[in-house]
Amino acid sequence: MHKITNISMETDVLAENKHLADHNHENLRSKGIRSLDIMGSIGSGKTALIIRLAKEMKKKGINVAVIAGDVTGQDDFNRFQEAGIKAFNINTGKECHLDSLMVDKALDHMDLEGVGFLFIENVGNLVCPADFPLGTDKRMVVISVTEGDDMVRKHPMIFQGADVGVINKMDLAEYMGIDIARVKADYRKLSGGRELLTVSERTGEGLEALVEALLV
Ligand code: MG
Ligand code: ZN
């Protein structure tokens, strides 16, 4: 939870986070590592999607590492390791988002030799991660068809601040009766004309286009 009690404290916290985010960005750039902050709701399939994307990148000769951010536990971290992906676990305790200090410390402990691309899986939540950039090259938001067709319009801040928007689990779209056109129109409007990418981590639909968007 945010522990911010007044406006001037909030300004300090956000300014300090931004300062360290710039530091992280320089640090990653100096090592030749591209990076992506993956935000999204709980259960949208972020972890499984990262595992698929890591495989696609491997085919292109890019070695991947992941920082797994969760409030508690190491379930995602274990899944990455089982998939043969170099991973580092961050437990935020009570915090509902990662911040750039947590990432700075993680980077100090990680063996990044030979890594070309770093995924950072943020805590599942469509609200406060928007306020805390981590210093990645890009930020991506993941939602899925199981969450209803009002997810974008209900969370304008996070979609406005993201470089890439994705709706996952398209293989389930027909069963969910979701109005994809509405979700896409909401995103187009909020993002200033960008297209929401439709993907299915299970069938592989749209993954190639997504990898391309991440490597631009
Ligand atoms: Mg996850
Ligand atoms: Zn938070």
mmCIF file with all atom_site columns, C-alpha atoms and ligand atoms in Angstrom:
data_model
loop_
_atom_site.group_PDB
_atom_site.id
_atom_site.type_symbol
_atom_site.label_atom_id
_atom_site.label_alt_id
_atom_site.label_comp_id
_atom_site.label_asym_id
_atom_site.label_entity_id
_atom_site.label_seq_id
_atom_site.pdbx_PDB_ins_code
_atom_site.Cartn_x
_atom_site.Cartn_y
_atom_site.Cartn_z
_atom_site.occupancy
_atom_site.B_iso_or_equiv
_atom_site.pdbx_formal_charge
_atom_site.auth_seq_id
_atom_site.auth_comp_id
_atom_site.auth_asym_id
_atom_site.auth_atom_id
_atom_site.pdbx_PDB_model_num
ATOM   1   C  CA . MET A 1 1   ? 0.000   0.000   0.000   1.00 0.00 ? 1   MET A CA 1
ATOM   2   C  CA . HIS A 1 2   ? 1.052   3.577   -0.521  1.00 0.00 ? 2   HIS A CA 1
ATOM   3   C  CA . LYS A 1 3   ? 2.099   5.128   2.775   1.00 0.00 ? 3   LYS A CA 1
ATOM   4   C  CA . ILE A 1 4   ? 2.100   8.658   1.432   1.00 0.00 ? 4   ILE A CA 1
ATOM   5   C  CA . THR A 1 5   ? 0.357   11.054  3.796   1.00 0.00 ? 5   THR A CA 1
ATOM   6   C  CA . ASN A 1 6   ? 0.575   14.437  2.117   1.00 0.00 ? 6   ASN A CA 1
ATOM   7   C  CA . ILE A 1 7   ? 1.282   16.103  -1.202  1.00 0.00 ? 7   ILE A CA 1
ATOM   8   C  CA . SER A 1 8   ? 4.834   17.309  -0.508  1.00 0.00 ? 8   SER A CA 1
ATOM   9   C  CA . MET A 1 9   ? 5.885   13.865  0.685   1.00 0.00 ? 9   MET A CA 1
ATOM   10  C  CA . GLU A 1 10  ? 4.358   12.321  -2.397  1.00 0.00 ? 10  GLU A CA 1
ATOM   11  C  CA . THR A 1 11  ? 6.323   14.726  -4.595  1.00 0.00 ? 11  THR A CA 1
ATOM   12  C  CA . ASP A 1 12  ? 9.562   13.733  -2.827  1.00 0.00 ? 12  ASP A CA 1
ATOM   13  C  CA . VAL A 1 13  ? 8.850   10.023  -3.156  1.00 0.00 ? 13  VAL A CA 1
ATOM   14  C  CA . LEU A 1 14  ? 8.037   10.290  -6.851  1.00 0.00 ? 14  LEU A CA 1
ATOM   15  C  CA . ALA A 1 15  ? 11.046  12.546  -7.568  1.00 0.00 ? 15  ALA A CA 1
ATOM   16  C  CA . GLU A 1 16  ? 13.396  10.153  -5.792  1.00 0.00 ? 16  GLU A CA 1
ATOM   17  C  CA . ASN A 1 17  ? 11.911  7.237   -7.701  1.00 0.00 ? 17  ASN A CA 1
ATOM   18  C  CA . LYS A 1 18  ? 12.377  9.072   -11.000 1.00 0.00 ? 18  LYS A CA 1
ATOM   19  C  CA . HIS A 1 19  ? 15.993  9.906   -10.148 1.00 0.00 ? 19  HIS A CA 1
ATOM   20  C  CA . LEU A 1 20  ? 16.801  6.260   -9.448  1.00 0.00 ? 20  LEU A CA 1
ATOM   21  C  CA . ALA A 1 21  ? 14.865  5.185   -12.542 1.00 0.00 ? 21  ALA A CA 1
ATOM   22  C  CA . ASP A 1 22  ? 17.195  7.326   -14.654 1.00 0.00 ? 22  ASP A CA 1
ATOM   23  C  CA . HIS A 1 23  ? 20.138  5.687   -12.899 1.00 0.00 ? 23  HIS A CA 1
ATOM   24  C  CA . ASN A 1 24  ? 18.736  2.204   -13.675 1.00 0.00 ? 24  ASN A CA 1
ATOM   25  C  CA . HIS A 1 25  ? 18.228  3.163   -17.289 1.00 0.00 ? 25  HIS A CA 1
ATOM   26  C  CA . GLU A 1 26  ? 21.845  4.314   -17.643 1.00 0.00 ? 26  GLU A CA 1
ATOM   27  C  CA . ASN A 1 27  ? 23.057  1.197   -15.847 1.00 0.00 ? 27  ASN A CA 1
ATOM   28  C  CA . LEU A 1 28  ? 21.142  -1.133  -18.187 1.00 0.00 ? 28  LEU A CA 1
ATOM   29  C  CA . ARG A 1 29  ? 22.085  0.827   -21.283 1.00 0.00 ? 29  ARG A CA 1
ATOM   30  C  CA . SER A 1 30  ? 25.781  0.748   -20.352 1.00 0.00 ? 30  SER A CA 1
ATOM   31  C  CA . LYS A 1 31  ? 25.542  -3.055  -20.248 1.00 0.00 ? 31  LYS A CA 1
ATOM   32  C  CA . GLY A 1 32  ? 23.803  -3.149  -23.629 1.00 0.00 ? 32  GLY A CA 1
ATOM   33  C  CA . ILE A 1 33  ? 20.583  -4.515  -22.102 1.00 0.00 ? 33  ILE A CA 1
ATOM   34  C  CA . ARG A 1 34  ? 17.143  -3.559  -23.402 1.00 0.00 ? 34  ARG A CA 1
ATOM   35  C  CA . SER A 1 35  ? 14.414  -3.596  -20.792 1.00 0.00 ? 35  SER A CA 1
ATOM   36  C  CA . LEU A 1 36  ? 10.663  -3.807  -20.378 1.00 0.00 ? 36  LEU A CA 1
ATOM   37  C  CA . ASP A 1 37  ? 8.416   -3.151  -17.377 1.00 0.00 ? 37  ASP A CA 1
ATOM   38  C  CA . ILE A 1 38  ? 5.380   -5.441  -17.579 1.00 0.00 ? 38  ILE A CA 1
ATOM   39  C  CA . MET A 1 39  ? 2.397   -4.154  -15.686 1.00 0.00 ? 39  MET A CA 1
ATOM   40  C  CA . GLY A 1 40  ? -1.044  -5.716  -15.656 1.00 0.00 ? 40  GLY A CA 1
ATOM   41  C  CA . SER A 1 41  ? -3.843  -7.127  -13.646 1.00 0.00 ? 41  SER A CA 1
ATOM   42  C  CA . ILE A 1 42  ? -3.616  -10.251 -11.507 1.00 0.00 ? 42  ILE A CA 1
ATOM   43  C  CA . GLY A 1 43  ? -4.345  -13.304 -13.641 1.00 0.00 ? 43  GLY A CA 1
ATOM   44  C  CA . SER A 1 44  ? -3.884  -11.567 -16.992 1.00 0.00 ? 44  SER A CA 1
ATOM   45  C  CA . GLY A 1 45  ? -1.145  -14.061 -17.836 1.00 0.00 ? 45  GLY A CA 1
ATOM   46  C  CA . LYS A 1 46  ? 1.959   -11.894 -17.442 1.00 0.00 ? 46  LYS A CA 1
ATOM   47  C  CA . THR A 1 47  ? 4.234   -14.696 -16.270 1.00 0.00 ? 47  THR A CA 1
ATOM   48  C  CA . ALA A 1 48  ? 3.195   -17.178 -18.963 1.00 0.00 ? 48  ALA A CA 1
ATOM   49  C  CA . LEU A 1 49  ? 3.461   -14.455 -21.601 1.00 0.00 ? 49  LEU A CA 1
ATOM   50  C  CA . ILE A 1 50  ? 6.998   -13.563 -20.512 1.00 0.00 ? 50  ILE A CA 1
ATOM   51  C  CA . ILE A 1 51  ? 8.001   -17.237 -20.748 1.00 0.00 ? 51  ILE A CA 1
ATOM   52  C  CA . ARG A 1 52  ? 6.654   -17.380 -24.316 1.00 0.00 ? 52  ARG A CA 1
ATOM   53  C  CA . LEU A 1 53  ? 8.311   -14.099 -25.277 1.00 0.00 ? 53  LEU A CA 1
ATOM   54  C  CA . ALA A 1 54  ? 11.609  -15.290 -23.837 1.00 0.00 ? 54  ALA A CA 1
ATOM   55  C  CA . LYS A 1 55  ? 11.441  -18.326 -26.148 1.00 0.00 ? 55  LYS A CA 1
ATOM   56  C  CA . GLU A 1 56  ? 10.685  -16.135 -29.163 1.00 0.00 ? 56  GLU A CA 1
ATOM   57  C  CA . MET A 1 57  ? 13.618  -13.871 -28.320 1.00 0.00 ? 57  MET A CA 1
ATOM   58  C  CA . LYS A 1 58  ? 15.922  -16.827 -27.820 1.00 0.00 ? 58  LYS A CA 1
ATOM   59  C  CA . LYS A 1 59  ? 15.114  -17.864 -31.414 1.00 0.00 ? 59  LYS A CA 1
ATOM   60  C  CA . LYS A 1 60  ? 16.425  -14.460 -32.462 1.00 0.00 ? 60  LYS A CA 1
ATOM   61  C  CA . GLY A 1 61  ? 19.622  -15.050 -30.502 1.00 0.00 ? 61  GLY A CA 1
ATOM   62  C  CA . ILE A 1 62  ? 18.695  -12.742 -27.611 1.00 0.00 ? 62  ILE A CA 1
ATOM   63  C  CA . ASN A 1 63  ? 19.350  -13.974 -24.070 1.00 0.00 ? 63  ASN A CA 1
ATOM   64  C  CA . VAL A 1 64  ? 16.725  -12.955 -21.571 1.00 0.00 ? 64  VAL A CA 1
ATOM   65  C  CA . ALA A 1 65  ? 16.607  -12.387 -17.824 1.00 0.00 ? 65  ALA A CA 1
ATOM   66  C  CA . VAL A 1 66  ? 13.594  -11.649 -15.640 1.00 0.00 ? 66  VAL A CA 1
ATOM   67  C  CA . ILE A 1 67  ? 12.957  -9.817  -12.397 1.00 0.00 ? 67  ILE A CA 1
ATOM   68  C  CA . ALA A 1 68  ? 9.831   -11.324 -10.822 1.00 0.00 ? 68  ALA A CA 1
ATOM   69  C  CA . GLY A 1 69  ? 7.992   -8.853  -8.618  1.00 0.00 ? 69  GLY A CA 1
ATOM   70  C  CA . ASP A 1 70  ? 5.348   -10.126 -6.221  1.00 0.00 ? 70  ASP A CA 1
ATOM   71  C  CA . VAL A 1 71  ? 4.017   -9.107  -2.830  1.00 0.00 ? 71  VAL A CA 1
ATOM   72  C  CA . THR A 1 72  ? 5.044   -12.452 -1.378  1.00 0.00 ? 72  THR A CA 1
ATOM   73  C  CA . GLY A 1 73  ? 6.269   -15.903 -2.357  1.00 0.00 ? 73  GLY A CA 1
ATOM   74  C  CA . GLN A 1 74  ? 8.300   -17.164 -5.278  1.00 0.00 ? 74  GLN A CA 1
ATOM   75  C  CA . ASP A 1 75  ? 5.756   -18.913 -7.497  1.00 0.00 ? 75  ASP A CA 1
ATOM   76  C  CA . ASP A 1 76  ? 6.533   -16.829 -10.588 1.00 0.00 ? 76  ASP A CA 1
ATOM   77  C  CA . PHE A 1 77  ? 10.268  -16.948 -9.884  1.00 0.00 ? 77  PHE A CA 1
ATOM   78  C  CA . ASN A 1 78  ? 10.056  -20.759 -9.775  1.00 0.00 ? 78  ASN A CA 1
ATOM   79  C  CA . ARG A 1 79  ? 8.130   -20.862 -13.060 1.00 0.00 ? 79  ARG A CA 1
ATOM   80  C  CA . PHE A 1 80  ? 10.830  -18.768 -14.756 1.00 0.00 ? 80  PHE A CA 1
ATOM   81  C  CA . GLN A 1 81  ? 13.578  -20.973 -13.389 1.00 0.00 ? 81  GLN A CA 1
ATOM   82  C  CA . GLU A 1 82  ? 11.752  -24.128 -14.480 1.00 0.00 ? 82  GLU A CA 1
ATOM   83  C  CA . ALA A 1 83  ? 11.523  -22.625 -17.968 1.00 0.00 ? 83  ALA A CA 1
ATOM   84  C  CA . GLY A 1 84  ? 15.301  -22.182 -17.949 1.00 0.00 ? 84  GLY A CA 1
ATOM   85  C  CA . ILE A 1 85  ? 15.155  -18.411 -17.686 1.00 0.00 ? 85  ILE A CA 1
ATOM   86  C  CA . LYS A 1 86  ? 17.610  -16.508 -15.532 1.00 0.00 ? 86  LYS A CA 1
ATOM   87  C  CA . ALA A 1 87  ? 15.459  -14.893 -12.841 1.00 0.00 ? 87  ALA A CA 1
ATOM   88  C  CA . PHE A 1 88  ? 15.624  -12.788 -9.696  1.00 0.00 ? 88  PHE A CA 1
ATOM   89  C  CA . ASN A 1 89  ? 12.803  -12.590 -7.154  1.00 0.00 ? 89  ASN A CA 1
ATOM   90  C  CA . ILE A 1 90  ? 11.626  -9.401  -5.444  1.00 0.00 ? 90  ILE A CA 1
ATOM   91  C  CA . ASN A 1 91  ? 9.038   -9.592  -2.676  1.00 0.00 ? 91  ASN A CA 1
ATOM   92  C  CA . THR A 1 92  ? 7.632   -6.156  -1.973  1.00 0.00 ? 92  THR A CA 1
ATOM   93  C  CA . GLY A 1 93  ? 6.063   -7.090  1.377   1.00 0.00 ? 93  GLY A CA 1
ATOM   94  C  CA . LYS A 1 94  ? 3.166   -4.659  1.664   1.00 0.00 ? 94  LYS A CA 1
ATOM   95  C  CA . GLU A 1 95  ? 3.898   -2.572  -1.412  1.00 0.00 ? 95  GLU A CA 1
ATOM   96  C  CA . CYS A 1 96  ? 1.561   -3.062  -4.354  1.00 0.00 ? 96  CYS A CA 1
ATOM   97  C  CA . HIS A 1 97  ? 4.126   -1.982  -6.968  1.00 0.00 ? 97  HIS A CA 1
ATOM   98  C  CA . LEU A 1 98  ? 7.843   -2.240  -7.671  1.00 0.00 ? 98  LEU A CA 1
ATOM   99  C  CA . ASP A 1 99  ? 9.931   0.916   -7.354  1.00 0.00 ? 99  ASP A CA 1
ATOM   100 C  CA . SER A 1 100 ? 13.240  1.859   -8.881  1.00 0.00 ? 100 SER A CA 1
ATOM   101 C  CA . LEU A 1 101 ? 15.210  1.298   -5.648  1.00 0.00 ? 101 LEU A CA 1
ATOM   102 C  CA . MET A 1 102 ? 14.072  -2.341  -5.547  1.00 0.00 ? 102 MET A CA 1
ATOM   103 C  CA . VAL A 1 103 ? 15.161  -2.740  -9.163  1.00 0.00 ? 103 VAL A CA 1
ATOM   104 C  CA . ASP A 1 104 ? 18.491  -1.000  -8.504  1.00 0.00 ? 104 ASP A CA 1
ATOM   105 C  CA . LYS A 1 105 ? 19.237  -3.485  -5.704  1.00 0.00 ? 105 LYS A CA 1
ATOM   106 C  CA . ALA A 1 106 ? 18.125  -6.457  -7.828  1.00 0.00 ? 106 ALA A CA 1
ATOM   107 C  CA . LEU A 1 107 ? 20.436  -5.386  -10.659 1.00 0.00 ? 107 LEU A CA 1
ATOM   108 C  CA . ASP A 1 108 ? 23.351  -5.297  -8.184  1.00 0.00 ? 108 ASP A CA 1
ATOM   109 C  CA . HIS A 1 109 ? 22.728  -8.953  -7.347  1.00 0.00 ? 109 HIS A CA 1
ATOM   110 C  CA . MET A 1 110 ? 22.031  -10.326 -10.809 1.00 0.00 ? 110 MET A CA 1
ATOM   111 C  CA . ASP A 1 111 ? 24.506  -11.960 -13.138 1.00 0.00 ? 111 ASP A CA 1
ATOM   112 C  CA . LEU A 1 112 ? 23.713  -10.074 -16.336 1.00 0.00 ? 112 LEU A CA 1
ATOM   113 C  CA . GLU A 1 113 ? 26.596  -11.435 -18.391 1.00 0.00 ? 113 GLU A CA 1
ATOM   114 C  CA . GLY A 1 114 ? 25.376  -12.113 -21.934 1.00 0.00 ? 114 GLY A CA 1
ATOM   115 C  CA . VAL A 1 115 ? 21.859  -10.846 -21.236 1.00 0.00 ? 115 VAL A CA 1
ATOM   116 C  CA . GLY A 1 116 ? 20.366  -8.768  -24.051 1.00 0.00 ? 116 GLY A CA 1
ATOM   117 C  CA . PHE A 1 117 ? 16.845  -8.233  -22.778 1.00 0.00 ? 117 PHE A CA 1
ATOM   118 C  CA . LEU A 1 118 ? 15.455  -7.810  -19.262 1.00 0.00 ? 118 LEU A CA 1
ATOM   119 C  CA . PHE A 1 119 ? 11.781  -8.326  -18.429 1.00 0.00 ? 119 PHE A CA 1
ATOM   120 C  CA . ILE A 1 120 ? 10.541  -6.879  -15.158 1.00 0.00 ? 120 ILE A CA 1
ATOM   121 C  CA . GLU A 1 121 ? 7.231   -8.395  -14.071 1.00 0.00 ? 121 GLU A CA 1
ATOM   122 C  CA . ASN A 1 122 ? 5.589   -5.779  -11.877 1.00 0.00 ? 122 ASN A CA 1
ATOM   123 C  CA . VAL A 1 123 ? 3.135   -6.572  -9.078  1.00 0.00 ? 123 VAL A CA 1
ATOM   124 C  CA . GLY A 1 124 ? -0.315  -7.397  -10.500 1.00 0.00 ? 124 GLY A CA 1
ATOM   125 C  CA . ASN A 1 125 ? -2.280  -4.162  -10.268 1.00 0.00 ? 125 ASN A CA 1
ATOM   126 C  CA . LEU A 1 126 ? -3.494  -1.586  -12.797 1.00 0.00 ? 126 LEU A CA 1
ATOM   127 C  CA . VAL A 1 127 ? -3.226  1.467   -10.556 1.00 0.00 ? 127 VAL A CA 1
ATOM   128 C  CA . CYS A 1 128 ? -0.042  2.530   -8.772  1.00 0.00 ? 128 CYS A CA 1
ATOM   129 C  CA . PRO A 1 129 ? 2.682   0.968   -10.948 1.00 0.00 ? 129 PRO A CA 1
ATOM   130 C  CA . ALA A 1 130 ? 1.782   3.814   -13.336 1.00 0.00 ? 130 ALA A CA 1
ATOM   131 C  CA . ASP A 1 131 ? 3.327   6.327   -10.888 1.00 0.00 ? 131 ASP A CA 1
ATOM   132 C  CA . PHE A 1 132 ? 6.609   4.459   -10.464 1.00 0.00 ? 132 PHE A CA 1
ATOM   133 C  CA . PRO A 1 133 ? 8.718   4.163   -13.607 1.00 0.00 ? 133 PRO A CA 1
ATOM   134 C  CA . LEU A 1 134 ? 11.603  1.729   -13.080 1.00 0.00 ? 134 LEU A CA 1
ATOM   135 C  CA . GLY A 1 135 ? 14.025  2.964   -15.718 1.00 0.00 ? 135 GLY A CA 1
ATOM   136 C  CA . THR A 1 136 ? 13.135  0.465   -18.437 1.00 0.00 ? 136 THR A CA 1
ATOM   137 C  CA . ASP A 1 137 ? 13.233  1.361   -22.143 1.00 0.00 ? 137 ASP A CA 1
ATOM   138 C  CA . LYS A 1 138 ? 9.560   0.550   -22.478 1.00 0.00 ? 138 LYS A CA 1
ATOM   139 C  CA . ARG A 1 139 ? 6.509   -0.104  -20.351 1.00 0.00 ? 139 ARG A CA 1
ATOM   140 C  CA . MET A 1 140 ? 3.799   -2.574  -21.344 1.00 0.00 ? 140 MET A CA 1
ATOM   141 C  CA . VAL A 1 141 ? 0.344   -3.200  -19.900 1.00 0.00 ? 141 VAL A CA 1
ATOM   142 C  CA . VAL A 1 142 ? -1.283  -6.629  -20.121 1.00 0.00 ? 142 VAL A CA 1
ATOM   143 C  CA . ILE A 1 143 ? -4.972  -7.300  -19.649 1.00 0.00 ? 143 ILE A CA 1
ATOM   144 C  CA . SER A 1 144 ? -6.937  -10.355 -20.726 1.00 0.00 ? 144 SER A CA 1
ATOM   145 C  CA . VAL A 1 145 ? -10.320 -11.094 -22.276 1.00 0.00 ? 145 VAL A CA 1
ATOM   146 C  CA . THR A 1 146 ? -11.548 -12.631 -19.022 1.00 0.00 ? 146 THR A CA 1
ATOM   147 C  CA . GLU A 1 147 ? -11.583 -9.269  -17.240 1.00 0.00 ? 147 GLU A CA 1
ATOM   148 C  CA . GLY A 1 148 ? -14.391 -7.602  -19.172 1.00 0.00 ? 148 GLY A CA 1
ATOM   149 C  CA . ASP A 1 149 ? -14.401 -4.897  -21.830 1.00 0.00 ? 149 ASP A CA 1
ATOM   150 C  CA . ASP A 1 150 ? -14.174 -1.885  -19.501 1.00 0.00 ? 150 ASP A CA 1
ATOM   151 C  CA . MET A 1 151 ? -10.640 -2.513  -18.192 1.00 0.00 ? 151 MET A CA 1
ATOM   152 C  CA . VAL A 1 152 ? -8.987  0.161   -20.318 1.00 0.00 ? 152 VAL A CA 1
ATOM   153 C  CA . ARG A 1 153 ? -11.458 2.954   -19.624 1.00 0.00 ? 153 ARG A CA 1
ATOM   154 C  CA . LYS A 1 154 ? -11.390 2.206   -15.883 1.00 0.00 ? 154 LYS A CA 1
ATOM   155 C  CA . HIS A 1 155 ? -7.599  2.560   -15.688 1.00 0.00 ? 155 HIS A CA 1
ATOM   156 C  CA . PRO A 1 156 ? -6.694  5.469   -17.968 1.00 0.00 ? 156 PRO A CA 1
ATOM   157 C  CA . MET A 1 157 ? -3.430  6.428   -16.200 1.00 0.00 ? 157 MET A CA 1
ATOM   158 C  CA . ILE A 1 158 ? -1.620  3.159   -16.707 1.00 0.00 ? 158 ILE A CA 1
ATOM   159 C  CA . PHE A 1 159 ? -2.612  2.886   -20.360 1.00 0.00 ? 159 PHE A CA 1
ATOM   160 C  CA . GLN A 1 160 ? -1.644  6.482   -21.086 1.00 0.00 ? 160 GLN A CA 1
ATOM   161 C  CA . GLY A 1 161 ? 1.820   5.917   -19.637 1.00 0.00 ? 161 GLY A CA 1
ATOM   162 C  CA . ALA A 1 162 ? 2.524   2.638   -21.436 1.00 0.00 ? 162 ALA A CA 1
ATOM   163 C  CA . ASP A 1 163 ? 4.343   2.215   -24.738 1.00 0.00 ? 163 ASP A CA 1
ATOM   164 C  CA . VAL A 1 164 ? 2.691   -1.109  -25.556 1.00 0.00 ? 164 VAL A CA 1
ATOM   165 C  CA . GLY A 1 165 ? -0.798  -2.366  -24.678 1.00 0.00 ? 165 GLY A CA 1
ATOM   166 C  CA . VAL A 1 166 ? -1.718  -6.026  -24.930 1.00 0.00 ? 166 VAL A CA 1
ATOM   167 C  CA . ILE A 1 167 ? -4.908  -8.029  -24.492 1.00 0.00 ? 167 ILE A CA 1
ATOM   168 C  CA . ASN A 1 168 ? -4.085  -11.673 -23.772 1.00 0.00 ? 168 ASN A CA 1
ATOM   169 C  CA . LYS A 1 169 ? -6.051  -14.963 -23.834 1.00 0.00 ? 169 LYS A CA 1
ATOM   170 C  CA . MET A 1 170 ? -7.633  -14.197 -27.214 1.00 0.00 ? 170 MET A CA 1
ATOM   171 C  CA . ASP A 1 171 ? -8.263  -17.953 -27.560 1.00 0.00 ? 171 ASP A CA 1
ATOM   172 C  CA . LEU A 1 172 ? -11.002 -17.457 -24.908 1.00 0.00 ? 172 LEU A CA 1
ATOM   173 C  CA . ALA A 1 173 ? -12.547 -14.323 -26.441 1.00 0.00 ? 173 ALA A CA 1
ATOM   174 C  CA . GLU A 1 174 ? -15.522 -16.075 -28.057 1.00 0.00 ? 174 GLU A CA 1
ATOM   175 C  CA . TYR A 1 175 ? -16.445 -17.845 -24.815 1.00 0.00 ? 175 TYR A CA 1
ATOM   176 C  CA . MET A 1 176 ? -16.241 -14.636 -22.790 1.00 0.00 ? 176 MET A CA 1
ATOM   177 C  CA . GLY A 1 177 ? -18.492 -12.672 -25.150 1.00 0.00 ? 177 GLY A CA 1
ATOM   178 C  CA . ILE A 1 178 ? -16.190 -9.675  -24.825 1.00 0.00 ? 178 ILE A CA 1
ATOM   179 C  CA . ASP A 1 179 ? -16.515 -6.661  -27.124 1.00 0.00 ? 179 ASP A CA 1
ATOM   180 C  CA . ILE A 1 180 ? -12.908 -6.472  -28.325 1.00 0.00 ? 180 ILE A CA 1
ATOM   181 C  CA . ALA A 1 181 ? -13.678 -3.574  -30.667 1.00 0.00 ? 181 ALA A CA 1
ATOM   182 C  CA . ARG A 1 182 ? -14.760 -1.507  -27.679 1.00 0.00 ? 182 ARG A CA 1
ATOM   183 C  CA . VAL A 1 183 ? -11.585 -2.284  -25.725 1.00 0.00 ? 183 VAL A CA 1
ATOM   184 C  CA . LYS A 1 184 ? -9.468  -1.448  -28.765 1.00 0.00 ? 184 LYS A CA 1
ATOM   185 C  CA . ALA A 1 185 ? -11.314 1.823   -29.330 1.00 0.00 ? 185 ALA A CA 1
ATOM   186 C  CA . ASP A 1 186 ? -10.812 2.813   -25.671 1.00 0.00 ? 186 ASP A CA 1
ATOM   187 C  CA . TYR A 1 187 ? -7.100  2.109   -25.950 1.00 0.00 ? 187 TYR A CA 1
ATOM   188 C  CA . ARG A 1 188 ? -6.731  3.932   -29.269 1.00 0.00 ? 188 ARG A CA 1
ATOM   189 C  CA . LYS A 1 189 ? -8.334  7.001   -27.729 1.00 0.00 ? 189 LYS A CA 1
ATOM   190 C  CA . LEU A 1 190 ? -6.266  6.952   -24.516 1.00 0.00 ? 190 LEU A CA 1
ATOM   191 C  CA . SER A 1 191 ? -2.929  6.171   -26.152 1.00 0.00 ? 191 SER A CA 1
ATOM   192 C  CA . GLY A 1 192 ? -3.192  8.823   -28.844 1.00 0.00 ? 192 GLY A CA 1
ATOM   193 C  CA . GLY A 1 193 ? -3.818  6.409   -31.702 1.00 0.00 ? 193 GLY A CA 1
ATOM   194 C  CA . ARG A 1 194 ? -1.838  3.279   -30.860 1.00 0.00 ? 194 ARG A CA 1
ATOM   195 C  CA . GLU A 1 195 ? -3.314  -0.158  -31.520 1.00 0.00 ? 195 GLU A CA 1
ATOM   196 C  CA . LEU A 1 196 ? -3.938  -2.623  -28.700 1.00 0.00 ? 196 LEU A CA 1
ATOM   197 C  CA . LEU A 1 197 ? -2.117  -5.842  -29.605 1.00 0.00 ? 197 LEU A CA 1
ATOM   198 C  CA . THR A 1 198 ? -4.228  -8.996  -29.436 1.00 0.00 ? 198 THR A CA 1
ATOM   199 C  CA . VAL A 1 199 ? -2.320  -12.084 -28.327 1.00 0.00 ? 199 VAL A CA 1
ATOM   200 C  CA . SER A 1 200 ? -2.776  -15.573 -26.989 1.00 0.00 ? 200 SER A CA 1
ATOM   201 C  CA . GLU A 1 201 ? 0.108   -16.944 -25.018 1.00 0.00 ? 201 GLU A CA 1
ATOM   202 C  CA . ARG A 1 202 ? -1.462  -20.415 -25.390 1.00 0.00 ? 202 ARG A CA 1
ATOM   203 C  CA . THR A 1 203 ? -1.926  -20.528 -29.160 1.00 0.00 ? 203 THR A CA 1
ATOM   204 C  CA . GLY A 1 204 ? 0.894   -18.155 -30.066 1.00 0.00 ? 204 GLY A CA 1
ATOM   205 C  CA . GLU A 1 205 ? -1.469  -15.745 -31.820 1.00 0.00 ? 205 GLU A CA 1
ATOM   206 C  CA . GLY A 1 206 ? 0.033   -12.272 -32.176 1.00 0.00 ? 206 GLY A CA 1
ATOM   207 C  CA . LEU A 1 207 ? 3.330   -13.102 -30.467 1.00 0.00 ? 207 LEU A CA 1
ATOM   208 C  CA . GLU A 1 208 ? 5.469   -12.325 -33.473 1.00 0.00 ? 208 GLU A CA 1
ATOM   209 C  CA . ALA A 1 209 ? 3.967   -8.859  -33.803 1.00 0.00 ? 209 ALA A CA 1
ATOM   210 C  CA . LEU A 1 210 ? 4.419   -8.291  -30.077 1.00 0.00 ? 210 LEU A CA 1
ATOM   211 C  CA . VAL A 1 211 ? 8.111   -9.265  -30.155 1.00 0.00 ? 211 VAL A CA 1
ATOM   212 C  CA . GLU A 1 212 ? 8.567   -6.871  -33.062 1.00 0.00 ? 212 GLU A CA 1
ATOM   213 C  CA . ALA A 1 213 ? 6.889   -4.066  -31.123 1.00 0.00 ? 213 ALA A CA 1
ATOM   214 C  CA . LEU A 1 214 ? 9.186   -4.720  -28.154 1.00 0.00 ? 214 LEU A CA 1
ATOM   215 C  CA . LEU A 1 215 ? 12.357  -4.720  -30.226 1.00 0.00 ? 215 LEU A CA 1
ATOM   216 C  CA . VAL A 1 216 ? 11.628  -1.516  -32.176 1.00 0.00 ? 216 VAL A CA 1
HETATM 217 MG MG . MG  B 2 .   ? 2.761   -13.449 -12.538 1.00 0.00 ? 1   MG  B MG 1
HETATM 218 ZN ZN . ZN  B 3 .   ? 1.357   0.574   -5.035  1.00 0.00 ? 2   ZN  B ZN 1
#
